[in-house]
Amino acid sequence: MNLIDLFKQLKNAVRLDTGKKADIRGRISQFIEANDAVREGERARLIQQRSSIVNFFLKPIPMPALAIIAIMALLGGGTSFAAEGTLPGDALYPVKINLNENVVAVFQITPEAKANWETALAGRRLEEAARLAAEGRINADNKAELEDAFDTHASKAKKHIGEVEAEGNITAATDASSNFESILRAHKAVFARLSAKSTSSADIENEKSLGSRISDELDDVSKMREDLEDKISSYEGEDDKAKADVKTAAEGKLKAASNVIDLAKSFLDSKESRLNSSSTAEARARLAMAENLVADANAKLNAENYAAAFNGGNQAIRAAQEARLLVSAAVRLNLNVDLEDEDVDLEDEHERNGNSANSSGTTEMKGEGRENNENGIRSSSSVNVKTNDSEDSKSKGEMQL
């Protein structure tokens, strides 16, 4: 019996009695008291949050979610934690994908949260494929398994991004698509490097197949992001209020871009001892390019070309994210990745968008605000703007930027 079947069997039977609730509460309290980093620095915040955490476990929870939580309690946190580093074929991998990830998915309520989580899962499947390839363990079976899973998560991510756009939250949709694009671009470079280093014809074929799958998805996601950017540019020209809305979004985006670049620099500094000089130099060159993109975007902001400034800030975030992701790949896979080809792509894109921005107000981008595992960082800005792109927005007369 697999875990999903077990969930179905237990979902109408699992209940947390008073004793189990008290035990969970006790474990949370013990954890807080036993960890200095939790207790000392943020005691006031945790005192406030502890009752919220406890209330979460005491309030009614939908049965499928409750079954998952109960099974996690039975397995113990150590098993769940150990499963996080597993790959297809490992004994605990089903726990990772059927239990751990489903627990997180239960709590992604909004379309934006769902889009971001499915994007993260698509990135996870690519990371797993890269690790298998780096370890010489990639084969037709696990490649097919990971490709199918990647396709599923990518499709769901794009679906939820569409839902975010349909709600009128155009900048959140743009940020989500741009975040996905940066992950895909970085992994495209990783698989190109893996293929170049492989000596087995079978490994090369598998790695090229995965790279091709990523390229196809990258084309779709880049087109989605470009279409969303065009909508921001079109909206800016509608009236003075629209222009003010885009200005506010652009100002927030440029602050976010500077923060993401600073975080990426710190990450590179922390990993530099594990990189060769070429990879370090290339990563720093990409981050310098991101800083130049911010400078260009600030110039557009001062020239009152606000959509171009917003999109340029996002492009800078994307460049910094890709550098961070590639550094992470180099460290995790013991693979010093050559960023040269990606740098050329970004320069070409920047020049192309910079020229179009002079006439249509559009540049490149990526979104930042929160996601800070080794997959990257994400960000968003929000203001209300009008749109005529959907029946729903026509009736509401507004869209969120």
mmCIF file with all atom_site columns, C-alpha atoms in Angstrom, residues 171-341:
data_model
loop_
_atom_site.group_PDB
_atom_site.id
_atom_site.type_symbol
_atom_site.label_atom_id
_atom_site.label_alt_id
_atom_site.label_comp_id
_atom_site.label_asym_id
_atom_site.label_entity_id
_atom_site.label_seq_id
_atom_site.pdbx_PDB_ins_code
_atom_site.Cartn_x
_atom_site.Cartn_y
_atom_site.Cartn_z
_atom_site.occupancy
_atom_site.B_iso_or_equiv
_atom_site.pdbx_formal_charge
_atom_site.auth_seq_id
_atom_site.auth_comp_id
_atom_site.auth_asym_id
_atom_site.auth_atom_id
_atom_site.pdbx_PDB_model_num
ATOM 1   C CA . THR A 1 171 ? 2.589  42.269 -10.859 1.00 0.00 ? 171 THR A CA 1
ATOM 2   C CA . ALA A 1 172 ? 2.299  39.184 -8.657  1.00 0.00 ? 172 ALA A CA 1
ATOM 3   C CA . ALA A 1 173 ? 1.704  37.125 -11.800 1.00 0.00 ? 173 ALA A CA 1
ATOM 4   C CA . THR A 1 174 ? 4.690  38.788 -13.457 1.00 0.00 ? 174 THR A CA 1
ATOM 5   C CA . ASP A 1 175 ? 6.870  38.115 -10.418 1.00 0.00 ? 175 ASP A CA 1
ATOM 6   C CA . ALA A 1 176 ? 5.821  34.458 -10.294 1.00 0.00 ? 176 ALA A CA 1
ATOM 7   C CA . SER A 1 177 ? 6.522  33.883 -13.979 1.00 0.00 ? 177 SER A CA 1
ATOM 8   C CA . SER A 1 178 ? 9.861  35.665 -13.730 1.00 0.00 ? 178 SER A CA 1
ATOM 9   C CA . ASN A 1 179 ? 10.870 33.622 -10.689 1.00 0.00 ? 179 ASN A CA 1
ATOM 10  C CA . PHE A 1 180 ? 10.055 30.452 -12.605 1.00 0.00 ? 180 PHE A CA 1
ATOM 11  C CA . GLU A 1 181 ? 12.058 31.723 -15.574 1.00 0.00 ? 181 GLU A CA 1
ATOM 12  C CA . SER A 1 182 ? 15.169 32.336 -13.475 1.00 0.00 ? 182 SER A CA 1
ATOM 13  C CA . ILE A 1 183 ? 15.013 28.784 -12.091 1.00 0.00 ? 183 ILE A CA 1
ATOM 14  C CA . LEU A 1 184 ? 14.649 27.333 -15.580 1.00 0.00 ? 184 LEU A CA 1
ATOM 15  C CA . ARG A 1 185 ? 17.516 29.396 -17.012 1.00 0.00 ? 185 ARG A CA 1
ATOM 16  C CA . ALA A 1 186 ? 19.865 28.349 -14.228 1.00 0.00 ? 186 ALA A CA 1
ATOM 17  C CA . HIS A 1 187 ? 19.045 24.662 -14.608 1.00 0.00 ? 187 HIS A CA 1
ATOM 18  C CA . LYS A 1 188 ? 19.380 24.869 -18.368 1.00 0.00 ? 188 LYS A CA 1
ATOM 19  C CA . ALA A 1 189 ? 22.955 26.036 -17.808 1.00 0.00 ? 189 ALA A CA 1
ATOM 20  C CA . VAL A 1 190 ? 23.554 23.275 -15.236 1.00 0.00 ? 190 VAL A CA 1
ATOM 21  C CA . PHE A 1 191 ? 22.475 20.510 -17.598 1.00 0.00 ? 191 PHE A CA 1
ATOM 22  C CA . ALA A 1 192 ? 24.514 21.972 -20.445 1.00 0.00 ? 192 ALA A CA 1
ATOM 23  C CA . ARG A 1 193 ? 27.555 21.813 -18.175 1.00 0.00 ? 193 ARG A CA 1
ATOM 24  C CA . LEU A 1 194 ? 26.756 18.280 -17.001 1.00 0.00 ? 194 LEU A CA 1
ATOM 25  C CA . SER A 1 195 ? 26.383 17.108 -20.597 1.00 0.00 ? 195 SER A CA 1
ATOM 26  C CA . ALA A 1 196 ? 29.711 18.707 -21.544 1.00 0.00 ? 196 ALA A CA 1
ATOM 27  C CA . LYS A 1 197 ? 31.500 16.888 -18.712 1.00 0.00 ? 197 LYS A CA 1
ATOM 28  C CA . SER A 1 198 ? 29.891 13.469 -19.159 1.00 0.00 ? 198 SER A CA 1
ATOM 29  C CA . THR A 1 199 ? 31.790 10.697 -20.893 1.00 0.00 ? 199 THR A CA 1
ATOM 30  C CA . SER A 1 200 ? 29.007 8.116  -21.142 1.00 0.00 ? 200 SER A CA 1
ATOM 31  C CA . SER A 1 201 ? 26.889 8.385  -24.279 1.00 0.00 ? 201 SER A CA 1
ATOM 32  C CA . ALA A 1 202 ? 23.816 7.279  -22.309 1.00 0.00 ? 202 ALA A CA 1
ATOM 33  C CA . ASP A 1 203 ? 24.393 9.986  -19.680 1.00 0.00 ? 203 ASP A CA 1
ATOM 34  C CA . ILE A 1 204 ? 24.901 12.608 -22.355 1.00 0.00 ? 204 ILE A CA 1
ATOM 35  C CA . GLU A 1 205 ? 21.675 11.584 -24.075 1.00 0.00 ? 205 GLU A CA 1
ATOM 36  C CA . ASN A 1 206 ? 19.704 11.727 -20.797 1.00 0.00 ? 206 ASN A CA 1
ATOM 37  C CA . GLU A 1 207 ? 21.169 15.099 -19.827 1.00 0.00 ? 207 GLU A CA 1
ATOM 38  C CA . LYS A 1 208 ? 20.500 16.585 -23.256 1.00 0.00 ? 208 LYS A CA 1
ATOM 39  C CA . SER A 1 209 ? 16.941 15.275 -23.109 1.00 0.00 ? 209 SER A CA 1
ATOM 40  C CA . LEU A 1 210 ? 16.384 16.986 -19.769 1.00 0.00 ? 210 LEU A CA 1
ATOM 41  C CA . GLY A 1 211 ? 17.993 20.168 -21.070 1.00 0.00 ? 211 GLY A CA 1
ATOM 42  C CA . SER A 1 212 ? 15.674 20.126 -24.069 1.00 0.00 ? 212 SER A CA 1
ATOM 43  C CA . ARG A 1 213 ? 12.644 19.694 -21.810 1.00 0.00 ? 213 ARG A CA 1
ATOM 44  C CA . ILE A 1 214 ? 13.787 22.684 -19.747 1.00 0.00 ? 214 ILE A CA 1
ATOM 45  C CA . SER A 1 215 ? 14.325 24.783 -22.889 1.00 0.00 ? 215 SER A CA 1
ATOM 46  C CA . ASP A 1 216 ? 10.786 24.093 -24.100 1.00 0.00 ? 216 ASP A CA 1
ATOM 47  C CA . GLU A 1 217 ? 9.338  25.099 -20.746 1.00 0.00 ? 217 GLU A CA 1
ATOM 48  C CA . LEU A 1 218 ? 11.587 28.154 -20.611 1.00 0.00 ? 218 LEU A CA 1
ATOM 49  C CA . ASP A 1 219 ? 10.196 29.370 -23.945 1.00 0.00 ? 219 ASP A CA 1
ATOM 50  C CA . ASP A 1 220 ? 6.631  29.131 -22.605 1.00 0.00 ? 220 ASP A CA 1
ATOM 51  C CA . VAL A 1 221 ? 7.371  30.832 -19.309 1.00 0.00 ? 221 VAL A CA 1
ATOM 52  C CA . SER A 1 222 ? 9.439  33.618 -20.909 1.00 0.00 ? 222 SER A CA 1
ATOM 53  C CA . LYS A 1 223 ? 6.580  34.342 -23.310 1.00 0.00 ? 223 LYS A CA 1
ATOM 54  C CA . MET A 1 224 ? 4.145  34.452 -20.393 1.00 0.00 ? 224 MET A CA 1
ATOM 55  C CA . ARG A 1 225 ? 6.369  36.893 -18.526 1.00 0.00 ? 225 ARG A CA 1
ATOM 56  C CA . GLU A 1 226 ? 6.834  39.103 -21.595 1.00 0.00 ? 226 GLU A CA 1
ATOM 57  C CA . ASP A 1 227 ? 3.062  39.248 -22.167 1.00 0.00 ? 227 ASP A CA 1
ATOM 58  C CA . LEU A 1 228 ? 2.511  40.297 -18.560 1.00 0.00 ? 228 LEU A CA 1
ATOM 59  C CA . GLU A 1 229 ? 5.159  42.994 -18.855 1.00 0.00 ? 229 GLU A CA 1
ATOM 60  C CA . ASP A 1 230 ? 3.437  44.322 -21.970 1.00 0.00 ? 230 ASP A CA 1
ATOM 61  C CA . LYS A 1 231 ? 0.230  44.639 -19.970 1.00 0.00 ? 231 LYS A CA 1
ATOM 62  C CA . ILE A 1 232 ? 2.009  46.685 -17.318 1.00 0.00 ? 232 ILE A CA 1
ATOM 63  C CA . SER A 1 233 ? 3.371  48.955 -20.059 1.00 0.00 ? 233 SER A CA 1
ATOM 64  C CA . SER A 1 234 ? -0.058 49.341 -21.652 1.00 0.00 ? 234 SER A CA 1
ATOM 65  C CA . TYR A 1 235 ? -1.670 50.124 -18.338 1.00 0.00 ? 235 TYR A CA 1
ATOM 66  C CA . GLU A 1 236 ? 0.847  52.864 -17.563 1.00 0.00 ? 236 GLU A CA 1
ATOM 67  C CA . GLY A 1 237 ? -0.410 54.905 -20.528 1.00 0.00 ? 237 GLY A CA 1
ATOM 68  C CA . GLU A 1 238 ? -4.077 54.825 -19.562 1.00 0.00 ? 238 GLU A CA 1
ATOM 69  C CA . ASP A 1 239 ? -4.236 57.869 -17.254 1.00 0.00 ? 239 ASP A CA 1
ATOM 70  C CA . ASP A 1 240 ? -2.440 59.739 -14.480 1.00 0.00 ? 240 ASP A CA 1
ATOM 71  C CA . LYS A 1 241 ? -3.620 57.343 -11.771 1.00 0.00 ? 241 LYS A CA 1
ATOM 72  C CA . ALA A 1 242 ? -2.312 54.378 -13.725 1.00 0.00 ? 242 ALA A CA 1
ATOM 73  C CA . LYS A 1 243 ? 1.032  56.083 -14.176 1.00 0.00 ? 243 LYS A CA 1
ATOM 74  C CA . ALA A 1 244 ? 1.225  56.814 -10.438 1.00 0.00 ? 244 ALA A CA 1
ATOM 75  C CA . ASP A 1 245 ? 0.399  53.178 -9.651  1.00 0.00 ? 245 ASP A CA 1
ATOM 76  C CA . VAL A 1 246 ? 3.165  51.893 -11.902 1.00 0.00 ? 246 VAL A CA 1
ATOM 77  C CA . LYS A 1 247 ? 5.575  54.443 -10.433 1.00 0.00 ? 247 LYS A CA 1
ATOM 78  C CA . THR A 1 248 ? 4.878  53.129 -6.929  1.00 0.00 ? 248 THR A CA 1
ATOM 79  C CA . ALA A 1 249 ? 5.375  49.542 -8.094  1.00 0.00 ? 249 ALA A CA 1
ATOM 80  C CA . ALA A 1 250 ? 8.631  50.461 -9.852  1.00 0.00 ? 250 ALA A CA 1
ATOM 81  C CA . GLU A 1 251 ? 10.045 52.195 -6.783  1.00 0.00 ? 251 GLU A CA 1
ATOM 82  C CA . GLY A 1 252 ? 9.301  49.141 -4.643  1.00 0.00 ? 252 GLY A CA 1
ATOM 83  C CA . LYS A 1 253 ? 10.765 46.814 -7.252  1.00 0.00 ? 253 LYS A CA 1
ATOM 84  C CA . LEU A 1 254 ? 14.066 48.679 -7.426  1.00 0.00 ? 254 LEU A CA 1
ATOM 85  C CA . LYS A 1 255 ? 14.448 48.536 -3.647  1.00 0.00 ? 255 LYS A CA 1
ATOM 86  C CA . ALA A 1 256 ? 13.731 44.806 -3.807  1.00 0.00 ? 256 ALA A CA 1
ATOM 87  C CA . ALA A 1 257 ? 16.307 44.371 -6.570  1.00 0.00 ? 257 ALA A CA 1
ATOM 88  C CA . SER A 1 258 ? 19.024 45.989 -4.481  1.00 0.00 ? 258 SER A CA 1
ATOM 89  C CA . ASN A 1 259 ? 18.151 43.710 -1.552  1.00 0.00 ? 259 ASN A CA 1
ATOM 90  C CA . VAL A 1 260 ? 18.268 40.577 -3.708  1.00 0.00 ? 260 VAL A CA 1
ATOM 91  C CA . ILE A 1 261 ? 21.637 41.549 -5.161  1.00 0.00 ? 261 ILE A CA 1
ATOM 92  C CA . ASP A 1 262 ? 23.036 42.142 -1.661  1.00 0.00 ? 262 ASP A CA 1
ATOM 93  C CA . LEU A 1 263 ? 21.770 38.708 -0.537  1.00 0.00 ? 263 LEU A CA 1
ATOM 94  C CA . ALA A 1 264 ? 23.266 37.044 -3.607  1.00 0.00 ? 264 ALA A CA 1
ATOM 95  C CA . LYS A 1 265 ? 26.610 38.727 -2.944  1.00 0.00 ? 265 LYS A CA 1
ATOM 96  C CA . SER A 1 266 ? 26.584 37.495 0.645   1.00 0.00 ? 266 SER A CA 1
ATOM 97  C CA . PHE A 1 267 ? 25.729 33.998 -0.530  1.00 0.00 ? 267 PHE A CA 1
ATOM 98  C CA . LEU A 1 268 ? 28.592 34.055 -3.028  1.00 0.00 ? 268 LEU A CA 1
ATOM 99  C CA . ASP A 1 269 ? 30.988 35.282 -0.334  1.00 0.00 ? 269 ASP A CA 1
ATOM 100 C CA . SER A 1 270 ? 29.967 32.389 1.922   1.00 0.00 ? 270 SER A CA 1
ATOM 101 C CA . LYS A 1 271 ? 30.561 29.806 -0.840  1.00 0.00 ? 271 LYS A CA 1
ATOM 102 C CA . GLU A 1 272 ? 33.612 31.308 -2.536  1.00 0.00 ? 272 GLU A CA 1
ATOM 103 C CA . SER A 1 273 ? 36.073 28.951 -0.859  1.00 0.00 ? 273 SER A CA 1
ATOM 104 C CA . ARG A 1 274 ? 34.324 26.031 -2.577  1.00 0.00 ? 274 ARG A CA 1
ATOM 105 C CA . LEU A 1 275 ? 34.381 27.539 -6.079  1.00 0.00 ? 275 LEU A CA 1
ATOM 106 C CA . ASN A 1 276 ? 37.176 27.799 -8.592  1.00 0.00 ? 276 ASN A CA 1
ATOM 107 C CA . SER A 1 277 ? 38.393 31.239 -9.601  1.00 0.00 ? 277 SER A CA 1
ATOM 108 C CA . SER A 1 278 ? 36.605 31.119 -12.953 1.00 0.00 ? 278 SER A CA 1
ATOM 109 C CA . SER A 1 279 ? 33.196 30.389 -11.421 1.00 0.00 ? 279 SER A CA 1
ATOM 110 C CA . THR A 1 280 ? 33.707 33.085 -8.804  1.00 0.00 ? 280 THR A CA 1
ATOM 111 C CA . ALA A 1 281 ? 34.675 35.656 -11.422 1.00 0.00 ? 281 ALA A CA 1
ATOM 112 C CA . GLU A 1 282 ? 31.736 34.758 -13.633 1.00 0.00 ? 282 GLU A CA 1
ATOM 113 C CA . ALA A 1 283 ? 29.265 34.951 -10.734 1.00 0.00 ? 283 ALA A CA 1
ATOM 114 C CA . ARG A 1 284 ? 30.613 38.343 -9.724  1.00 0.00 ? 284 ARG A CA 1
ATOM 115 C CA . ALA A 1 285 ? 30.335 39.509 -13.331 1.00 0.00 ? 285 ALA A CA 1
ATOM 116 C CA . ARG A 1 286 ? 26.674 38.486 -13.386 1.00 0.00 ? 286 ARG A CA 1
ATOM 117 C CA . LEU A 1 287 ? 26.026 40.333 -10.132 1.00 0.00 ? 287 LEU A CA 1
ATOM 118 C CA . ALA A 1 288 ? 27.798 43.404 -11.514 1.00 0.00 ? 288 ALA A CA 1
ATOM 119 C CA . MET A 1 289 ? 25.488 43.172 -14.519 1.00 0.00 ? 289 MET A CA 1
ATOM 120 C CA . ALA A 1 290 ? 22.510 43.053 -12.156 1.00 0.00 ? 290 ALA A CA 1
ATOM 121 C CA . GLU A 1 291 ? 23.753 46.232 -10.497 1.00 0.00 ? 291 GLU A CA 1
ATOM 122 C CA . ASN A 1 292 ? 24.068 47.895 -13.916 1.00 0.00 ? 292 ASN A CA 1
ATOM 123 C CA . LEU A 1 293 ? 20.504 46.863 -14.691 1.00 0.00 ? 293 LEU A CA 1
ATOM 124 C CA . VAL A 1 294 ? 19.347 48.534 -11.484 1.00 0.00 ? 294 VAL A CA 1
ATOM 125 C CA . ALA A 1 295 ? 21.226 51.694 -12.446 1.00 0.00 ? 295 ALA A CA 1
ATOM 126 C CA . ASP A 1 296 ? 19.586 51.654 -15.881 1.00 0.00 ? 296 ASP A CA 1
ATOM 127 C CA . ALA A 1 297 ? 16.173 51.078 -14.303 1.00 0.00 ? 297 ALA A CA 1
ATOM 128 C CA . ASN A 1 298 ? 16.706 53.991 -11.913 1.00 0.00 ? 298 ASN A CA 1
ATOM 129 C CA . ALA A 1 299 ? 17.515 56.197 -14.901 1.00 0.00 ? 299 ALA A CA 1
ATOM 130 C CA . LYS A 1 300 ? 14.229 55.121 -16.510 1.00 0.00 ? 300 LYS A CA 1
ATOM 131 C CA . LEU A 1 301 ? 12.436 55.858 -13.232 1.00 0.00 ? 301 LEU A CA 1
ATOM 132 C CA . ASN A 1 302 ? 13.873 59.374 -13.198 1.00 0.00 ? 302 ASN A CA 1
ATOM 133 C CA . ALA A 1 303 ? 12.801 59.775 -16.827 1.00 0.00 ? 303 ALA A CA 1
ATOM 134 C CA . GLU A 1 304 ? 9.236  58.808 -15.769 1.00 0.00 ? 304 GLU A CA 1
ATOM 135 C CA . ASN A 1 305 ? 9.351  55.610 -17.826 1.00 0.00 ? 305 ASN A CA 1
ATOM 136 C CA . TYR A 1 306 ? 7.920  53.640 -14.941 1.00 0.00 ? 306 TYR A CA 1
ATOM 137 C CA . ALA A 1 307 ? 6.942  50.361 -16.600 1.00 0.00 ? 307 ALA A CA 1
ATOM 138 C CA . ALA A 1 308 ? 10.437 50.041 -18.062 1.00 0.00 ? 308 ALA A CA 1
ATOM 139 C CA . ALA A 1 309 ? 11.886 50.793 -14.618 1.00 0.00 ? 309 ALA A CA 1
ATOM 140 C CA . PHE A 1 310 ? 9.691  48.125 -12.999 1.00 0.00 ? 310 PHE A CA 1
ATOM 141 C CA . ASN A 1 311 ? 10.576 45.514 -15.590 1.00 0.00 ? 311 ASN A CA 1
ATOM 142 C CA . GLY A 1 312 ? 14.250 46.472 -15.490 1.00 0.00 ? 312 GLY A CA 1
ATOM 143 C CA . GLY A 1 313 ? 14.290 46.006 -11.726 1.00 0.00 ? 313 GLY A CA 1
ATOM 144 C CA . ASN A 1 314 ? 12.813 42.576 -12.185 1.00 0.00 ? 314 ASN A CA 1
ATOM 145 C CA . GLN A 1 315 ? 15.424 41.734 -14.791 1.00 0.00 ? 315 GLN A CA 1
ATOM 146 C CA . ALA A 1 316 ? 18.125 42.638 -12.290 1.00 0.00 ? 316 ALA A CA 1
ATOM 147 C CA . ILE A 1 317 ? 16.517 40.385 -9.688  1.00 0.00 ? 317 ILE A CA 1
ATOM 148 C CA . ARG A 1 318 ? 16.405 37.553 -12.173 1.00 0.00 ? 318 ARG A CA 1
ATOM 149 C CA . ALA A 1 319 ? 20.086 37.973 -13.010 1.00 0.00 ? 319 ALA A CA 1
ATOM 150 C CA . ALA A 1 320 ? 21.033 37.915 -9.316  1.00 0.00 ? 320 ALA A CA 1
ATOM 151 C CA . GLN A 1 321 ? 18.841 34.884 -8.662  1.00 0.00 ? 321 GLN A CA 1
ATOM 152 C CA . GLU A 1 322 ? 20.360 32.959 -11.537 1.00 0.00 ? 322 GLU A CA 1
ATOM 153 C CA . ALA A 1 323 ? 23.860 33.713 -10.274 1.00 0.00 ? 323 ALA A CA 1
ATOM 154 C CA . ARG A 1 324 ? 22.900 32.470 -6.826  1.00 0.00 ? 324 ARG A CA 1
ATOM 155 C CA . LEU A 1 325 ? 21.272 29.320 -8.172  1.00 0.00 ? 325 LEU A CA 1
ATOM 156 C CA . LEU A 1 326 ? 24.289 28.499 -10.311 1.00 0.00 ? 326 LEU A CA 1
ATOM 157 C CA . VAL A 1 327 ? 26.685 29.031 -7.415  1.00 0.00 ? 327 VAL A CA 1
ATOM 158 C CA . SER A 1 328 ? 24.514 26.728 -5.326  1.00 0.00 ? 328 SER A CA 1
ATOM 159 C CA . ALA A 1 329 ? 24.617 24.115 -8.097  1.00 0.00 ? 329 ALA A CA 1
ATOM 160 C CA . ALA A 1 330 ? 28.385 24.385 -8.331  1.00 0.00 ? 330 ALA A CA 1
ATOM 161 C CA . VAL A 1 331 ? 28.718 23.735 -4.607  1.00 0.00 ? 331 VAL A CA 1
ATOM 162 C CA . ARG A 1 332 ? 26.108 21.006 -4.297  1.00 0.00 ? 332 ARG A CA 1
ATOM 163 C CA . LEU A 1 333 ? 27.172 19.104 -7.382  1.00 0.00 ? 333 LEU A CA 1
ATOM 164 C CA . ASN A 1 334 ? 30.878 19.848 -7.131  1.00 0.00 ? 334 ASN A CA 1
ATOM 165 C CA . LEU A 1 335 ? 30.315 21.394 -10.535 1.00 0.00 ? 335 LEU A CA 1
ATOM 166 C CA . ASN A 1 336 ? 31.854 24.731 -11.409 1.00 0.00 ? 336 ASN A CA 1
ATOM 167 C CA . VAL A 1 337 ? 29.295 26.034 -13.867 1.00 0.00 ? 337 VAL A CA 1
ATOM 168 C CA . ASP A 1 338 ? 30.294 28.261 -16.759 1.00 0.00 ? 338 ASP A CA 1
ATOM 169 C CA . LEU A 1 339 ? 27.908 31.241 -16.832 1.00 0.00 ? 339 LEU A CA 1
ATOM 170 C CA . GLU A 1 340 ? 29.315 32.730 -20.022 1.00 0.00 ? 340 GLU A CA 1
ATOM 171 C CA . ASP A 1 341 ? 26.528 31.671 -22.378 1.00 0.00 ? 341 ASP A CA 1
#
